GROMACS .gro file of C-alpha atoms in nm:
model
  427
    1UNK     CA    1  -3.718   8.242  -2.887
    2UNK     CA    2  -3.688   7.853  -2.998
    3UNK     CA    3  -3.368   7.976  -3.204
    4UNK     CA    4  -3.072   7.936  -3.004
    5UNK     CA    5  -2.827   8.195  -3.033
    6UNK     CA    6  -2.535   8.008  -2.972
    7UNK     CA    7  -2.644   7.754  -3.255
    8UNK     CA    8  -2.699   7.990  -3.475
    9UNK     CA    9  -2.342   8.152  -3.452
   10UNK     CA   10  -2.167   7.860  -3.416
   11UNK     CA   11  -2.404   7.664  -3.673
   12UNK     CA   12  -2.205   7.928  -3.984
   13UNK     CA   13  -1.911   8.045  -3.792
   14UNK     CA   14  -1.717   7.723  -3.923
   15UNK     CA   15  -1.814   7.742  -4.260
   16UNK     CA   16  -1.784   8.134  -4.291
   17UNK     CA   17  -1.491   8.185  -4.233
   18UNK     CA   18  -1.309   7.926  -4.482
   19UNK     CA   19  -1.097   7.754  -4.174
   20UNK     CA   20  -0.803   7.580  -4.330
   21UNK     CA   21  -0.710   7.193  -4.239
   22UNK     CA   22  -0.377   7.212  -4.379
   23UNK     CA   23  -0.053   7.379  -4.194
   24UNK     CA   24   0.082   7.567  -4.487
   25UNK     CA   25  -0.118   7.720  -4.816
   26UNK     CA   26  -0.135   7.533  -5.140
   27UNK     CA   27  -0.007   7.733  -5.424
   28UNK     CA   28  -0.260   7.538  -5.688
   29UNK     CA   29  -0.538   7.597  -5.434
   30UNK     CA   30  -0.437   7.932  -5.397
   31UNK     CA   31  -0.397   7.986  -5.800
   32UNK     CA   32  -0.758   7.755  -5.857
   33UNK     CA   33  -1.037   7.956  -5.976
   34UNK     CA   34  -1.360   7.905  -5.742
   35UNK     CA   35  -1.688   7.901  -5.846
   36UNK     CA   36  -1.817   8.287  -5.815
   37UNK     CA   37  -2.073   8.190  -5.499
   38UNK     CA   38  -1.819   7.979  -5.308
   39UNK     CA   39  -1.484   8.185  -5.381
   40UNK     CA   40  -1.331   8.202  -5.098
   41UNK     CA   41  -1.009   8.469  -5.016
   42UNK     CA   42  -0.676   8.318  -5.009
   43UNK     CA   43  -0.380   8.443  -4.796
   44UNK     CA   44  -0.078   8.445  -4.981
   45UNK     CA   45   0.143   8.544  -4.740
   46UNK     CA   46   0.284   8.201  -4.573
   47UNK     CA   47   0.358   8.377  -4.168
   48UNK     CA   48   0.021   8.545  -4.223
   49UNK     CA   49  -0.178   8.206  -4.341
   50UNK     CA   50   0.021   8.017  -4.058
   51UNK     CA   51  -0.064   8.325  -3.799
   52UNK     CA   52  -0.465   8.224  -3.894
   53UNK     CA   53  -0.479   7.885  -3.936
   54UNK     CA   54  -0.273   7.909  -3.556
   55UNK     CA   55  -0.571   8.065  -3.482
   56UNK     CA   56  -0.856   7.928  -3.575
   57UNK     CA   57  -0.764   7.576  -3.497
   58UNK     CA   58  -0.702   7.609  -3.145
   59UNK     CA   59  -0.994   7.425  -2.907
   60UNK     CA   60  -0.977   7.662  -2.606
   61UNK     CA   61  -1.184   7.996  -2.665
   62UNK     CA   62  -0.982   8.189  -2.484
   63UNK     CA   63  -0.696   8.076  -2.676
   64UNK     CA   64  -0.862   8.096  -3.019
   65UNK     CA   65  -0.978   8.460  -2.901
   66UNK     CA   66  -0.609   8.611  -2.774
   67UNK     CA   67  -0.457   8.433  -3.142
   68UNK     CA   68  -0.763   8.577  -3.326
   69UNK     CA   69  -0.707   8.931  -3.166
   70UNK     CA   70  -0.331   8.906  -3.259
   71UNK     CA   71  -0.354   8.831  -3.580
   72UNK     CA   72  -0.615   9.119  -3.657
   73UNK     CA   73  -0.395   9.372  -3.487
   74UNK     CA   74  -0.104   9.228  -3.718
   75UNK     CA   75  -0.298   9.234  -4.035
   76UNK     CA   76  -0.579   9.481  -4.002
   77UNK     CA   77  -0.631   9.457  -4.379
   78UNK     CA   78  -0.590   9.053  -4.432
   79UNK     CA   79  -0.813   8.969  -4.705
   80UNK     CA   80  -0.981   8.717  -4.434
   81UNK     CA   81  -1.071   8.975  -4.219
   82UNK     CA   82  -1.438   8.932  -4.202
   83UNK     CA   83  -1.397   8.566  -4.163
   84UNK     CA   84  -1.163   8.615  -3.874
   85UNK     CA   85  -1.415   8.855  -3.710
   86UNK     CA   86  -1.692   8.593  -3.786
   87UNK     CA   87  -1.471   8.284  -3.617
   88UNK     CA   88  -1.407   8.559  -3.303
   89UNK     CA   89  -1.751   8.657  -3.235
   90UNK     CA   90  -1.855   8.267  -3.238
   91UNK     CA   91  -1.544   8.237  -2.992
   92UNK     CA   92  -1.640   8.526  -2.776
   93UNK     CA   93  -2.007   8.354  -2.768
   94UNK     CA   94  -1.874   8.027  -2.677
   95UNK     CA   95  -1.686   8.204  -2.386
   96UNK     CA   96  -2.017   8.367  -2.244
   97UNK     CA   97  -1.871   8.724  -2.319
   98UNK     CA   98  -2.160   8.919  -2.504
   99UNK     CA   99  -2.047   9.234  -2.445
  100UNK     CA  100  -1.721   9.163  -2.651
  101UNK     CA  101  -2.014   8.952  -2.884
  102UNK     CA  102  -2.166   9.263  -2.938
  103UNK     CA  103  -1.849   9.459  -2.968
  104UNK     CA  104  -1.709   9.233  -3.262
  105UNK     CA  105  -2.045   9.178  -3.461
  106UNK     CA  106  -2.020   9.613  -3.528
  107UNK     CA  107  -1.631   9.538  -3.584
  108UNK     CA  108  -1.807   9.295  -3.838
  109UNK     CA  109  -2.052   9.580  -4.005
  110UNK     CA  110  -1.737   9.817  -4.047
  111UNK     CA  111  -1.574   9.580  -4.228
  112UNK     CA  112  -1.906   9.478  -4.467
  113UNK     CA  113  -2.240   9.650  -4.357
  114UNK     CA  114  -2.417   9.348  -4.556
  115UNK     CA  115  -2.244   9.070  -4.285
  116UNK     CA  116  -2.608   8.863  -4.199
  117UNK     CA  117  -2.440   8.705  -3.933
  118UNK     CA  118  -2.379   9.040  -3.735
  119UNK     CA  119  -2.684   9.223  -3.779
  120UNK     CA  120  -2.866   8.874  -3.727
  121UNK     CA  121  -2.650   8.892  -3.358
  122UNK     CA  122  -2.722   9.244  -3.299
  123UNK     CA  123  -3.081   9.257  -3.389
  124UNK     CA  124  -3.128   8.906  -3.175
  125UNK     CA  125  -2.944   9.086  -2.858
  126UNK     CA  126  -3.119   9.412  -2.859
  127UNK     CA  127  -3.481   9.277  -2.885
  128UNK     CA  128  -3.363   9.105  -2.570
  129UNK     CA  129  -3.227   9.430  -2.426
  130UNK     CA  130  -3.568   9.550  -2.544
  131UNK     CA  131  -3.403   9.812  -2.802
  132UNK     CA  132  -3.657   9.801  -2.975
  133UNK     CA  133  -3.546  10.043  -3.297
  134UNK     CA  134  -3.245   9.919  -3.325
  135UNK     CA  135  -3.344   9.569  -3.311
  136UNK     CA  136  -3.595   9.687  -3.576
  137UNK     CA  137  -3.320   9.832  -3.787
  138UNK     CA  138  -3.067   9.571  -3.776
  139UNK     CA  139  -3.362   9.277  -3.843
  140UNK     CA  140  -3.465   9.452  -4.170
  141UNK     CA  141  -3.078   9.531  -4.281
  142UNK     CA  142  -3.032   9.182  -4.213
  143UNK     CA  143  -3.364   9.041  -4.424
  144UNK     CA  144  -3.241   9.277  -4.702
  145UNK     CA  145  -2.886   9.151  -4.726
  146UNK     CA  146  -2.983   8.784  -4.678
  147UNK     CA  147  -3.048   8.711  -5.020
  148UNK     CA  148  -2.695   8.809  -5.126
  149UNK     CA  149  -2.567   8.586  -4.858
  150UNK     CA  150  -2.273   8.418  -5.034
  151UNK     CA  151  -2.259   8.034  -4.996
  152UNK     CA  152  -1.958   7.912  -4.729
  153UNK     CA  153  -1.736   7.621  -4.937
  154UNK     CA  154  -1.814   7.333  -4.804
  155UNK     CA  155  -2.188   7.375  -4.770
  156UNK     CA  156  -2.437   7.181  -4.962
  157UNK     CA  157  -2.683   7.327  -5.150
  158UNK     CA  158  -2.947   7.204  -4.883
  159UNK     CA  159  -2.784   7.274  -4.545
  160UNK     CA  160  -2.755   7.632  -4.677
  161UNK     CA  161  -3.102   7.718  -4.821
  162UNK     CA  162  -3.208   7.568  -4.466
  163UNK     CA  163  -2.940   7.762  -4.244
  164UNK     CA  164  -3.042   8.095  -4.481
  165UNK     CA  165  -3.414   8.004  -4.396
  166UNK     CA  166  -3.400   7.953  -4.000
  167UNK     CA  167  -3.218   8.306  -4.011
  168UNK     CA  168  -3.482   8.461  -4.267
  169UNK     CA  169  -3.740   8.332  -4.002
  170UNK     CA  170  -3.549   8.450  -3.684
  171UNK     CA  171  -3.500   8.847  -3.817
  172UNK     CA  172  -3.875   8.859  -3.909
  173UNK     CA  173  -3.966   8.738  -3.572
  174UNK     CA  174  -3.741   9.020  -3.417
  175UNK     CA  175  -3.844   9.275  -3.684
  176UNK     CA  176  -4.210   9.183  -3.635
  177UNK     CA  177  -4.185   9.196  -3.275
  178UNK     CA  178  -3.998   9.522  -3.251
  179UNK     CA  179  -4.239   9.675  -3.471
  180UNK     CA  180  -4.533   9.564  -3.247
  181UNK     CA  181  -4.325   9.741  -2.926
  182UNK     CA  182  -4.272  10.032  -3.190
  183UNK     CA  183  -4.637  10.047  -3.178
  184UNK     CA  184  -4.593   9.997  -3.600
  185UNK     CA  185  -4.880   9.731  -3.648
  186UNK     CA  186  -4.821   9.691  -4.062
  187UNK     CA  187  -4.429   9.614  -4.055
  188UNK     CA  188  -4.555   9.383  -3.728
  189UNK     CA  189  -4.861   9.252  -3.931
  190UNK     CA  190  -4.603   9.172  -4.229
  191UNK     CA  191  -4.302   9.038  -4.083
  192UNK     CA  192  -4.464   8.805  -3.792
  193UNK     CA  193  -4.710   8.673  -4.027
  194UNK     CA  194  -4.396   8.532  -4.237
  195UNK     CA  195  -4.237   8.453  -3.905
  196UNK     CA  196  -4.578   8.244  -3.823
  197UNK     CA  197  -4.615   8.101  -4.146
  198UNK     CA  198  -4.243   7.947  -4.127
  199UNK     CA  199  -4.310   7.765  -3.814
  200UNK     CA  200  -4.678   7.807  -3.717
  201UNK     CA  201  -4.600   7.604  -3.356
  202UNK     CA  202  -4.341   7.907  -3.222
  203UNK     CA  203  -4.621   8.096  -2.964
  204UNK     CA  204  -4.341   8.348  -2.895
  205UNK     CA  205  -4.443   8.489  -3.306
  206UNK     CA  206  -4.807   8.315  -3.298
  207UNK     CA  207  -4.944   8.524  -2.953
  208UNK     CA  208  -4.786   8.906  -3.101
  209UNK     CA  209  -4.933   8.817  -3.446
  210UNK     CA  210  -5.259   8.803  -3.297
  211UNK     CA  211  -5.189   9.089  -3.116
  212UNK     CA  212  -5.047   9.310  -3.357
  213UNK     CA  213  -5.398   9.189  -3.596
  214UNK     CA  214  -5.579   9.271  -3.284
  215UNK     CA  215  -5.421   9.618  -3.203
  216UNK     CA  216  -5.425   9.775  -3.555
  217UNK     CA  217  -5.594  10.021  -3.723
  218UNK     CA  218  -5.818   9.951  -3.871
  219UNK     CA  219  -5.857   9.568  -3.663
  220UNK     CA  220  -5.749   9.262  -3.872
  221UNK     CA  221  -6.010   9.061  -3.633
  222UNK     CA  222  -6.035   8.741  -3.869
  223UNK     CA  223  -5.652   8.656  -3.821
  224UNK     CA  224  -5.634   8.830  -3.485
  225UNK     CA  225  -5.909   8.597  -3.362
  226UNK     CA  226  -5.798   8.273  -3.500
  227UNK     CA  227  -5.414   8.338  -3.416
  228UNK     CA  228  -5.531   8.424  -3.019
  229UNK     CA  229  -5.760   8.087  -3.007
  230UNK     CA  230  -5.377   7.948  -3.168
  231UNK     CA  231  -5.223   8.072  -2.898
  232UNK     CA  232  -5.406   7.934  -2.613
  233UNK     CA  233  -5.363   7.600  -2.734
  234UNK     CA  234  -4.962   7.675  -2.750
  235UNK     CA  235  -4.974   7.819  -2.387
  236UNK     CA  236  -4.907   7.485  -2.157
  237UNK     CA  237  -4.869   7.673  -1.860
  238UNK     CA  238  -5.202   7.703  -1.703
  239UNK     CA  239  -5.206   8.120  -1.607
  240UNK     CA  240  -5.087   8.209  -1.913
  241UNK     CA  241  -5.353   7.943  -2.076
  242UNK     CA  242  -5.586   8.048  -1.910
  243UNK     CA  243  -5.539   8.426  -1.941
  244UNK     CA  244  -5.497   8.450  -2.354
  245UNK     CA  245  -5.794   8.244  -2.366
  246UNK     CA  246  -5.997   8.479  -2.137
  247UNK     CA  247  -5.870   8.771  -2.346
  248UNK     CA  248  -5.916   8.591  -2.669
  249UNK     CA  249  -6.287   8.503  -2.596
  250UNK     CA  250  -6.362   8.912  -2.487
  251UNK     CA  251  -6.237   8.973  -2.831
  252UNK     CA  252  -6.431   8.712  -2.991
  253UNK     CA  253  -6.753   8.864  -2.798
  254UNK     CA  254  -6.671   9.208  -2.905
  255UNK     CA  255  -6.628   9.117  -3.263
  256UNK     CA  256  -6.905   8.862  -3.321
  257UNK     CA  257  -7.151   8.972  -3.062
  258UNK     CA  258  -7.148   8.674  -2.853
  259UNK     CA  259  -6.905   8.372  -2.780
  260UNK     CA  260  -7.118   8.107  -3.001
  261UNK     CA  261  -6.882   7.921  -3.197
  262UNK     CA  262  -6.581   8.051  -2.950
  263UNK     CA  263  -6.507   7.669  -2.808
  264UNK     CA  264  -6.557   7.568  -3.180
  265UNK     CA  265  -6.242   7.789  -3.282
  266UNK     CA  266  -6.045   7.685  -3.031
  267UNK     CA  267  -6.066   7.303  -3.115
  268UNK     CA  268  -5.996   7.381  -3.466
  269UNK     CA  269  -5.707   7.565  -3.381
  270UNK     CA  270  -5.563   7.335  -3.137
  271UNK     CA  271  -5.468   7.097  -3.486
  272UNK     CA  272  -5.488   7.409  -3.763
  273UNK     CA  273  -5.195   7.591  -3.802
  274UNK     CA  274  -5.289   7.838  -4.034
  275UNK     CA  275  -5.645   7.935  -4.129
  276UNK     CA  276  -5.800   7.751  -4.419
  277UNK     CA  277  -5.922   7.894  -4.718
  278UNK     CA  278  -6.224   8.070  -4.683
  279UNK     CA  279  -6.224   8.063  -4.302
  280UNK     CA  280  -6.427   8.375  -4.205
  281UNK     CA  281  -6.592   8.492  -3.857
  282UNK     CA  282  -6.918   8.686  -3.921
  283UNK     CA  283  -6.887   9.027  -3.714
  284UNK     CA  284  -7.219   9.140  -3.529
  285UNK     CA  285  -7.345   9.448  -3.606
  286UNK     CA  286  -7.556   9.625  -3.357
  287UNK     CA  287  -7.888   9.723  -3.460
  288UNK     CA  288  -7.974  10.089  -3.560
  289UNK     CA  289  -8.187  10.309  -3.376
  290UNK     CA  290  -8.496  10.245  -3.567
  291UNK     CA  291  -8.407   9.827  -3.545
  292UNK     CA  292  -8.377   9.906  -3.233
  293UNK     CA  293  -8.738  10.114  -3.190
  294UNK     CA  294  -8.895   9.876  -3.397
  295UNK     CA  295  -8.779   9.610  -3.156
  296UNK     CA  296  -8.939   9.793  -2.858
  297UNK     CA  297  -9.291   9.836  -3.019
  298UNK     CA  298  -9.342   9.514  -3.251
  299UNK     CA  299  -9.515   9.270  -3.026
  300UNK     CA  300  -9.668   9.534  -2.759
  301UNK     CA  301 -10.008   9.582  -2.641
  302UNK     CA  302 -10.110   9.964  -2.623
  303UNK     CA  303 -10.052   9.862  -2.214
  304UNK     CA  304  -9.757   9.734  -2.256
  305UNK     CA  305  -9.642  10.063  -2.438
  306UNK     CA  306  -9.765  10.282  -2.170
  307UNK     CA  307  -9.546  10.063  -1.874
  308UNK     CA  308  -9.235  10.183  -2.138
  309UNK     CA  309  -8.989  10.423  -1.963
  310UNK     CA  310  -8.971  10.773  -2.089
  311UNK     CA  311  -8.675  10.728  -2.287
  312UNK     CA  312  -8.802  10.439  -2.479
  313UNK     CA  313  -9.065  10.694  -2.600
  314UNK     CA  314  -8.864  10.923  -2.699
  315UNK     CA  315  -8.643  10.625  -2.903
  316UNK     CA  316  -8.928  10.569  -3.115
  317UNK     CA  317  -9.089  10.848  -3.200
  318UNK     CA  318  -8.725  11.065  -3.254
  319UNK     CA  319  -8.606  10.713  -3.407
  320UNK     CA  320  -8.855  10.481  -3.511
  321UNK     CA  321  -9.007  10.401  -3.854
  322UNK     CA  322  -9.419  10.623  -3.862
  323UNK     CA  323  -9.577  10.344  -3.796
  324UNK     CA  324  -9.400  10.290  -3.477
  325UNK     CA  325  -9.445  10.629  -3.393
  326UNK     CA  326  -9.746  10.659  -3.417
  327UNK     CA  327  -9.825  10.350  -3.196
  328UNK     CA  328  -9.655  10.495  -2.916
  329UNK     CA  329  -9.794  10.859  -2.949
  330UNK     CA  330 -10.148  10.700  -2.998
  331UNK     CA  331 -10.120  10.597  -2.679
  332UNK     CA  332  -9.968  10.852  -2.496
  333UNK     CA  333 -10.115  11.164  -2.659
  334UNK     CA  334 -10.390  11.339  -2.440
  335UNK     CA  335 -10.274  11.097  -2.148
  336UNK     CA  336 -10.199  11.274  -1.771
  337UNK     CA  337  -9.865  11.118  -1.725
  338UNK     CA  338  -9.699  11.115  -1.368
  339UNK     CA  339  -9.288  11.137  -1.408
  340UNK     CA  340  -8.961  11.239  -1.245
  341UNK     CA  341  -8.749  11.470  -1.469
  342UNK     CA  342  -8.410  11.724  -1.381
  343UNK     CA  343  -8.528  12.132  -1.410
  344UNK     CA  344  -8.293  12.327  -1.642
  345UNK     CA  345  -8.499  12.638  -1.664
  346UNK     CA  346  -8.761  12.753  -1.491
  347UNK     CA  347  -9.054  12.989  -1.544
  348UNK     CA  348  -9.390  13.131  -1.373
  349UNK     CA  349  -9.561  12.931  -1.615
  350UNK     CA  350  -9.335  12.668  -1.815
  351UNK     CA  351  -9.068  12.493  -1.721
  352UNK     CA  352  -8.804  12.283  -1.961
  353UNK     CA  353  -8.706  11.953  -1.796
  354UNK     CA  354  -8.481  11.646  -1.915
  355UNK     CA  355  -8.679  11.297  -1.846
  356UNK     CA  356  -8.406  11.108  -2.005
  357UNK     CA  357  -8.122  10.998  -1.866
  358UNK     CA  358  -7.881  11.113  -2.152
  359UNK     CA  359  -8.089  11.445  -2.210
  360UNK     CA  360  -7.994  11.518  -1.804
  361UNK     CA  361  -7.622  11.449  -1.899
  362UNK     CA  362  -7.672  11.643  -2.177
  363UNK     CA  363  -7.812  11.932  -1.991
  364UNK     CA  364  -8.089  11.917  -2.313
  365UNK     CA  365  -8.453  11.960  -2.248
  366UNK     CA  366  -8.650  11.687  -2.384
  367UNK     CA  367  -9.017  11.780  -2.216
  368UNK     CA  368  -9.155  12.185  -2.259
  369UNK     CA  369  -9.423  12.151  -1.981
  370UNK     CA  370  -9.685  12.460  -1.950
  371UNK     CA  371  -9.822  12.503  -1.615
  372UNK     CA  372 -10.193  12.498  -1.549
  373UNK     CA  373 -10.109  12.820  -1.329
  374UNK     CA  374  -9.848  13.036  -1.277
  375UNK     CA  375  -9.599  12.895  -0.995
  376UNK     CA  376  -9.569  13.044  -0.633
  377UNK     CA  377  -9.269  13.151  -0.529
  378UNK     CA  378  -9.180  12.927  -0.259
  379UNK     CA  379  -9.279  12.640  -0.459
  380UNK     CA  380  -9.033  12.730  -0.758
  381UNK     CA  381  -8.800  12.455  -0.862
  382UNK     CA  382  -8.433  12.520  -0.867
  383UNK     CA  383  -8.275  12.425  -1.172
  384UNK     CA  384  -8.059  12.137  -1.195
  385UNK     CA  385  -8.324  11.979  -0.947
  386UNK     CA  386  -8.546  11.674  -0.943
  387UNK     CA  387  -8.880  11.735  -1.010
  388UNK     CA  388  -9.218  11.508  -0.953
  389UNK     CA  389  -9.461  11.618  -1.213
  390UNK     CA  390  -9.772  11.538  -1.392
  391UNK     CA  391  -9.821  11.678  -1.750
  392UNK     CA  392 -10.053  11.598  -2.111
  393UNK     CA  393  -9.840  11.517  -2.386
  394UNK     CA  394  -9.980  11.746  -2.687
  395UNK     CA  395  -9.699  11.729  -2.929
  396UNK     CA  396  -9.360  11.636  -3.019
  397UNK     CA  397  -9.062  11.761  -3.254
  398UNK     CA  398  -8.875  11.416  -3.342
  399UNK     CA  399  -8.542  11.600  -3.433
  400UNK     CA  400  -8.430  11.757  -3.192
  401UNK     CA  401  -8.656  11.575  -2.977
  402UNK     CA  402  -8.851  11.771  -2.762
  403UNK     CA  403  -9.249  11.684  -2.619
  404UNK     CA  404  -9.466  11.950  -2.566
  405UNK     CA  405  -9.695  11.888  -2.236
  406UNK     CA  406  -9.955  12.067  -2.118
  407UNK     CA  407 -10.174  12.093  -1.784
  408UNK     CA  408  -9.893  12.092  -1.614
  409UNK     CA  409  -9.896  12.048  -1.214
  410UNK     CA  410  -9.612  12.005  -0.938
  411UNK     CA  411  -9.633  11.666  -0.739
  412UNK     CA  412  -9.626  11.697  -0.350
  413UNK     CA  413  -9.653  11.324  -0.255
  414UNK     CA  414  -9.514  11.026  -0.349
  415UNK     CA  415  -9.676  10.885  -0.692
  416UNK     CA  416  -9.618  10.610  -0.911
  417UNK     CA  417  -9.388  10.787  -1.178
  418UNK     CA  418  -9.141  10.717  -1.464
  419UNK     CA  419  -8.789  10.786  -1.327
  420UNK     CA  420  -8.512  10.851  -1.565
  421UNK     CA  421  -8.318  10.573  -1.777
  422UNK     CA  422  -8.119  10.611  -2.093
  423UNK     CA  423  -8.315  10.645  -2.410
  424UNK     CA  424  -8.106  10.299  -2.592
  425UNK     CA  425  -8.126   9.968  -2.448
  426UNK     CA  426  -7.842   9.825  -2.361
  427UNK     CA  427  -7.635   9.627  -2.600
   0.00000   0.00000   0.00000
């Protein structure tokens, strides 16, 4: 993450925890009223105040830590307590000990469950420890109890609306991230889009945005796609550069149909933040069987129809609009055609036979073909064979589909033939 850590804890553990300049209390100070948001606890007791303020003011961390540690063993109920946790958990931090870091930011939630600067510690630890529910827990306790965040004295008005934003941004990028691991693509959707949105140049929140649009159910592909061409131009190094735009651009193919206007989207996002109004990407959608039949026939010659595979027949006249239809069967009707087709059952006289490639995965006979004669013995096709056939298309049942040939005869050399294929063209 950009945030750093150590900033971030050191940044408020000053101001939290109301750190005194003078040596001994001031009665009047004590005895002031405070403003309700800035009110900070005063220690009455003069060896207790002088037992803190030892404290807190001393430079070494290890130091500030062992007098810290004292003084909550000695008053386990001061009225400063959370501050004094806050000051030792930026101490511990500053000492490299994160284990103790850890230790003192739940010492913090016993003491007030609402403490930002805790769960902000926790949650920011255990994404990196990849616990991925808790760091999903302690990120949304922490967005909930930021608003109630009381001001530290001593803090403008504008240092803290900024420190309370950089925080609000931080816990949605670990809440929105978690989520994603969590496999929880709305709170992802919802909290990394805010994450985005407060600092649209952070790829660590732009790349799982586009991922969590990407991933969801059902797709965001608008955002997804715009945020992944975002991320690519973030990526400097040139694998990972190279390998979100790869990615991005199969996604872009996928949704739109081809990758026209792909390099277009990635220039635009290379100076585009966030998507402008309006911006839209139109999705392809692929044509429908009868588009699709339609497309086969329109600009054939009654040739060019009888070249067409099998399968292709059977598209249009189980698919296609009459008039398509009927231009195929026009043709083929009456016609001795020579193909190769897969045996499923066999009979003296008819056999039922799959021409098409996804009738013979099927295990579905397409073809009924009735034998001119009944079929020796020795010449009886297994099932589940190839066969080489000729046979007269008479009929046809669209739905199921099923043609009805007749004359049929078994081929014994080679011939030209129509071998199987599937009955849609490829996409």
């Amino acid at each position: 993450m950009k945030t750093s850590l150590v900033a971030i804890v050191l940044a408020f553990a000053g101001l939290a925890s109301g750190q005194p300049t003078d040596a001994q209390p001031s009665a009047q100070a004590a005895a002031s009223p405070q403003p309700a948001a800035q009110a900070q606890p005063q220690i009455k007791d003069p060896a207790e105040y002088n037992a803190y303020v030892g404290a807190v003011q001393q430079q070494d961390p290890a130091a500030k830590i062992s007098g810290l540690e004292a003084f909550l063993a000695q008053y386990p109920n001061s009225v400063i307590k959370e501050g004094a946790l806050e000051v030792l958990m930026g101490a511990y931090q500053q000492a490299g000990n994160q284990a103790k870091v850890m230790d003192t930011a739940n010492r913090l939630l016993a003491a007030n469950p609402n403490n930002v600067r805790a769960l902000v510690l926790l949650a920011y630890n255990e994404r990196a420890a990849q616990k991925w529910a808790d760091a999903k827990g302690h990120a949304e306790r922490g967005l909930q109890a930021l608003p109630g965040m009381p001001k530290p004295d001593g803090a403008s008005d504008a240092d803290f609306a900024k420190q309370k934003s950089q925080l609000e941004a931080l816990l949605e990028s670990v809440a929105g991230f978690s989520a994603l691991q969590l496999k929880d693509n709305a709170t992802a959707e919802k909290d990394l889009r805010a994450a985005v949105e407060a600092d649209p140049t952070n790829v660590e929140n732009v790349y799982p945005y586009a991922l969590a649009c990407l991933t969801a159910t059902p797709e965001d592909d608008v955002n997804g796609l715009f945020f992944i061409a975002r991320a690519a131009n973030l990526v400097k190094e040139p694998a990972g550069k190279a390998q979100i735009t790869k990615f991005g651009r199969s996604k872009y193919v996928k949704y739109h149909g081809s990758d026209e206007g792909w390099n277009d989207l990635l220039t635009m996002t290379a100076t585009t933040p966030l998507p402008p109004a309006g911006f839209t990407i139109k999705q392809y959608v692929p044509p429908t069987p009868a588009e699709q039949a339609h497309d086969l026939v329109k600009d054939k010659t009654p040739a060019d129809i009888k070249k067409l595979s099998f399968a292709e027949w059977e598209l249009v006249l189980s698919a296609g609009a009459p008039a398509d239809a009927d231009k195929v069967w026009t043709v083929i009707k009456g016609v001795p055609l020579q193909m190769e087709a897969t045996v499923l059952k066999a009979g003296d006289t008819e056999l039922q036979i799959a021409a098409s490639q996804d009738d013979i995965d099927a295990k579905r006979a397409d073809i009924v073909l009735t034998m001119t004669g009944t079929i020796p013995p020795k010449l009886m096709p297994a099932e589940g064979s190839t066969l080489d056939f000729e046979g007269t298309p008479v009929s046809y049942t669209a739905s199921p589909f099923v043609m009805t040939m007749e004359k049929g005869a078994l081929l014994t050399k080679a011939a030209p033939k129509k071998p199987p294929v599937h009955r849609k063209p490829s996409q």
